[in-house]
mmCIF file of C-alpha atoms in Angstrom:
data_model
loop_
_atom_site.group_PDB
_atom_site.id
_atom_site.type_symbol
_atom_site.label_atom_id
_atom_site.label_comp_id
_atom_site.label_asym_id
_atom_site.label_seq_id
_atom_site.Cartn_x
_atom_site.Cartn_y
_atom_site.Cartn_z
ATOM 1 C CA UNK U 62 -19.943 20.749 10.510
ATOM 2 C CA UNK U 63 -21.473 22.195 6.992
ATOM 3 C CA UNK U 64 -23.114 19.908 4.568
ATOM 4 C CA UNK U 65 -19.721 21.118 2.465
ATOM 5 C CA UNK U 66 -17.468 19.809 5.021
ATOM 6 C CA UNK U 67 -19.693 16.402 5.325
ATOM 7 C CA UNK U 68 -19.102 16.175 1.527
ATOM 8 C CA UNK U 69 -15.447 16.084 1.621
ATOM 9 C CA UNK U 70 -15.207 13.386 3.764
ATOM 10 C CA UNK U 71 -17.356 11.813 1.607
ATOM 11 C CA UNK U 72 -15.974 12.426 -1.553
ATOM 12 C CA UNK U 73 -11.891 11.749 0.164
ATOM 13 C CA UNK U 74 -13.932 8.094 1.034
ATOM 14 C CA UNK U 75 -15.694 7.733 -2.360
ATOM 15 C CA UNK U 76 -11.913 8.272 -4.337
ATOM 16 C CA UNK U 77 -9.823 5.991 -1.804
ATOM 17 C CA UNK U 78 -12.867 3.096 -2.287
ATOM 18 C CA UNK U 79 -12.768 3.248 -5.959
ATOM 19 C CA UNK U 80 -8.603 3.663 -5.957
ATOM 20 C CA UNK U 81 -8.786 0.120 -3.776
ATOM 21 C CA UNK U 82 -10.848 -1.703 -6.236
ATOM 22 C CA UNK U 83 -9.264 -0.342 -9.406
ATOM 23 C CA UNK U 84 -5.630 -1.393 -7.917
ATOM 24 C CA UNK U 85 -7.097 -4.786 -6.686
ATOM 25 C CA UNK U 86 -8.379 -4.875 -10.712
ATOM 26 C CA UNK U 87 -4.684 -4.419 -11.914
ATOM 27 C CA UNK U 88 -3.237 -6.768 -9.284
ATOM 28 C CA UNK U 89 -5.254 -9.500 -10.067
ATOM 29 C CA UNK U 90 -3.325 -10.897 -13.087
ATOM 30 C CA UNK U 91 -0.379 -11.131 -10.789
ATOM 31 C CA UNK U 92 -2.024 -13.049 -8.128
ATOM 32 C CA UNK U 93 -1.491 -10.009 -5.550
ATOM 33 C CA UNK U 94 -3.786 -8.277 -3.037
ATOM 34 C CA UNK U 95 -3.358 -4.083 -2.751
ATOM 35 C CA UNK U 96 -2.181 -5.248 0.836
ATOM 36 C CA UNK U 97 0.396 -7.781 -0.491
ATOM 37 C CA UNK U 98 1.509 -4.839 -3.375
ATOM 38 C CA UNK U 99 1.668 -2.326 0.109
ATOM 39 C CA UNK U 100 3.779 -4.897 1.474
ATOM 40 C CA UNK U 101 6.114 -5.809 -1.299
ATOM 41 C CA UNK U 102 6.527 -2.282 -1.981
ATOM 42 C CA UNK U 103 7.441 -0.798 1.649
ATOM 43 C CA UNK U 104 10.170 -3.802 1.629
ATOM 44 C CA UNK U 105 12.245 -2.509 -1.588
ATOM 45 C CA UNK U 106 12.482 0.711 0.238
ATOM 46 C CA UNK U 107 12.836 -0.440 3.636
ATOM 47 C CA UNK U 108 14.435 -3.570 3.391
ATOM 48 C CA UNK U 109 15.456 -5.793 7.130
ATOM 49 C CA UNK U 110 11.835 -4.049 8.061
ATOM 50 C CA UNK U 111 10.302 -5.967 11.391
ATOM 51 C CA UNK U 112 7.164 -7.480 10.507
ATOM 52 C CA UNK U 113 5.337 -4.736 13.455
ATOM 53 C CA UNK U 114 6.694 -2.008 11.520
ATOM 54 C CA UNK U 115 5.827 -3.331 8.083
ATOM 55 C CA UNK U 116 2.205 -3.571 9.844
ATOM 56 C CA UNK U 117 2.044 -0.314 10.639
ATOM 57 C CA UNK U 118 3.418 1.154 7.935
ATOM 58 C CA UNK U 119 0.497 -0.757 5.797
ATOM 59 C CA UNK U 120 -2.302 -0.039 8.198
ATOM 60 C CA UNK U 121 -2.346 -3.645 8.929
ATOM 61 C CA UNK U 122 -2.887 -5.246 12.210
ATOM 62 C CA UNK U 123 0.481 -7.575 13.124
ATOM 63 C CA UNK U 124 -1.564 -10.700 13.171
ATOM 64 C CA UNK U 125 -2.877 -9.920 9.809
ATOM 65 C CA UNK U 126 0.563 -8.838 8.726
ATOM 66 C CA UNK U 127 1.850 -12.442 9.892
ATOM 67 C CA UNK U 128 -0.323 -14.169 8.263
ATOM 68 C CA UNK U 129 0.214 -12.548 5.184
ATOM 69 C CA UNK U 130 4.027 -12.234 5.369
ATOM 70 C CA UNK U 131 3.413 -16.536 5.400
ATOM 71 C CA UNK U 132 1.954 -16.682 2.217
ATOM 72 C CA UNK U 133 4.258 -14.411 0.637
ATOM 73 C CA UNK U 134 6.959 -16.364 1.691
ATOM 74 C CA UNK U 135 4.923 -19.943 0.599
ATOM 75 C CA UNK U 136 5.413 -18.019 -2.795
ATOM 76 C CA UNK U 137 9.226 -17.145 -2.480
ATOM 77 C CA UNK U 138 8.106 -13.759 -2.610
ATOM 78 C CA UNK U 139 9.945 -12.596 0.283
ATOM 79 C CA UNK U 140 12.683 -14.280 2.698
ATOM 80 C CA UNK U 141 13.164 -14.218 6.688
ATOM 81 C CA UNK U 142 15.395 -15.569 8.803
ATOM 82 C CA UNK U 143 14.994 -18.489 10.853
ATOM 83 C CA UNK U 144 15.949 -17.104 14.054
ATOM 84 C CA UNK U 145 16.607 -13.244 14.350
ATOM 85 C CA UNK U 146 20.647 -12.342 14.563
ATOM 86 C CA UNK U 147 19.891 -9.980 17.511
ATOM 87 C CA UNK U 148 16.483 -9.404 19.354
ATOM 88 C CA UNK U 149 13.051 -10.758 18.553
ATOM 89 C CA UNK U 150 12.191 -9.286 15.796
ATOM 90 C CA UNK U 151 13.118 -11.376 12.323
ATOM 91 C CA UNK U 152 14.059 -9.290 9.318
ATOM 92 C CA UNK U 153 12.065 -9.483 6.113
ATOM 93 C CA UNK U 154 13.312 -8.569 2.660
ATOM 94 C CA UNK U 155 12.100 -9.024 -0.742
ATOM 95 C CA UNK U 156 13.479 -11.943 -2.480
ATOM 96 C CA UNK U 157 14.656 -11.655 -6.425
ATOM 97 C CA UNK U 158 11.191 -13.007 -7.521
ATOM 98 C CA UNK U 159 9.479 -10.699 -5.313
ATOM 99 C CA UNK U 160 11.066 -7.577 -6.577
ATOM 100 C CA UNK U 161 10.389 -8.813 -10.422
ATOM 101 C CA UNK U 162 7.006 -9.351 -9.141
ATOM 102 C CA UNK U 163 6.992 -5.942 -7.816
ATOM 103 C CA UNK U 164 8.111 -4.332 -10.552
ATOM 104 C CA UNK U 165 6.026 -6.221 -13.180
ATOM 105 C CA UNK U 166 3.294 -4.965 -11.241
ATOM 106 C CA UNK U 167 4.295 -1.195 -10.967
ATOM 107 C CA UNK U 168 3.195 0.111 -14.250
ATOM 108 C CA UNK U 169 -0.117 -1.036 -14.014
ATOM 109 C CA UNK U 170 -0.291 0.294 -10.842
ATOM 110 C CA UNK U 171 1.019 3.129 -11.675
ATOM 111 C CA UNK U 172 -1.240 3.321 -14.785
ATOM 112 C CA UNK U 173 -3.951 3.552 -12.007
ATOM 113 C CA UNK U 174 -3.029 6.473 -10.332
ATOM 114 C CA UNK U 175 -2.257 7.980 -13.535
ATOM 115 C CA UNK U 176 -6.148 7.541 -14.593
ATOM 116 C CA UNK U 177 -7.136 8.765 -11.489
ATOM 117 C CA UNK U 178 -5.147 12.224 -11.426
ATOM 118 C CA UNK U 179 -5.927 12.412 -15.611
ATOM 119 C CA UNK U 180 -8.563 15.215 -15.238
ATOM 120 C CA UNK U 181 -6.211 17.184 -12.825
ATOM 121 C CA UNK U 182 -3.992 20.297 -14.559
ATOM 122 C CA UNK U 183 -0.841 20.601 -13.152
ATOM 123 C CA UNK U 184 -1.379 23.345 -10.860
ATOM 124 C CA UNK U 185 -4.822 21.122 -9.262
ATOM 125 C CA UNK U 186 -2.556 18.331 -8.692
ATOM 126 C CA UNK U 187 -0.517 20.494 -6.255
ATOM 127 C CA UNK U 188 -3.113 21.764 -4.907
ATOM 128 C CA UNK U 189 -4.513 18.446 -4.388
ATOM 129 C CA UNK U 190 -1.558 17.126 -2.828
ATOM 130 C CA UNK U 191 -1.204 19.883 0.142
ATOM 131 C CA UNK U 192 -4.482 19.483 0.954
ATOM 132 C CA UNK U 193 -4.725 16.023 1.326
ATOM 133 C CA UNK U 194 -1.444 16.321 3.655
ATOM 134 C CA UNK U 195 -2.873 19.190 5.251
ATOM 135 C CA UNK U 196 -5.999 16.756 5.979
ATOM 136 C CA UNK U 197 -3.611 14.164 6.939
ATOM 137 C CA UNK U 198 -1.391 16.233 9.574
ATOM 138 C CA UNK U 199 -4.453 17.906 11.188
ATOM 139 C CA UNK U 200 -5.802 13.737 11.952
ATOM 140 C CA UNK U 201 -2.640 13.335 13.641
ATOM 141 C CA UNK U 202 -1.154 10.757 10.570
#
């Protein structure tokens, strides 16, 4: 592997660290984690999602996942069933205060990413974005 090659990696590492800690920054006046935001996010476009899927969907391990779909739900942030209507596997949704949360939330976020990418023309930004998914599908993601 060249030093070049070395350097991506590096640099791909370097970008996702700081994009973490500037989103965990912006979430902080809303009380919410950049796991919690993953979470609360993947359920207004997935809603009924199975708490394994919502895991893996947010890189999370399912124990972790549980124990954070509890205190979501200690803040009426989300809603599941008691007892699943068929199978094991209990539903979660967002509740109304979770998806004003959410949404609160979103510009800031979004105000984030928009930082990040500021420096990028159009044309770079493309680029940018088939590479990384180039990177992606030759990992096997």
């Amino acid at each position: 592997m060249s030093n070049q090659q070395q350097q991506v990696g590096y640099v791909v590492k370097q970008a996702q660290s700081l994009l973490r800690l500037r989103m965990e920054e912006a979430l902080h006046p809303y009380a919410l984690t950049v796991s919690q935001y993953s979470c609360l996010h993947r359920l207004l476009r997935d809603p009924g999602i199975s708490a394994a899927a919502l895991a893996r969907a947010t890189f999370m391990t399912r124990q972790s996942m549980n124990s954070m779909l509890q205190q979501l739900l200690e803040r009426g942030l989300v809603d599941r069933p008691a007892r699943p209507e068929s199978g094991r596997a209990l539903p979660t949704a967002l509740t109304a205060a979770g998806a004003d949360l959410l949404a609160a939330a979103q510009a800031d976020v979004d105000g984030v990413e928009e930082r990040m990418l500021s420096g990028l023309s159009p044309s770079e930004l493309i680029s940018l974005t088939h590479g990384l998914n180039a990177c992606v599908k030759a990992l096997g993601g």
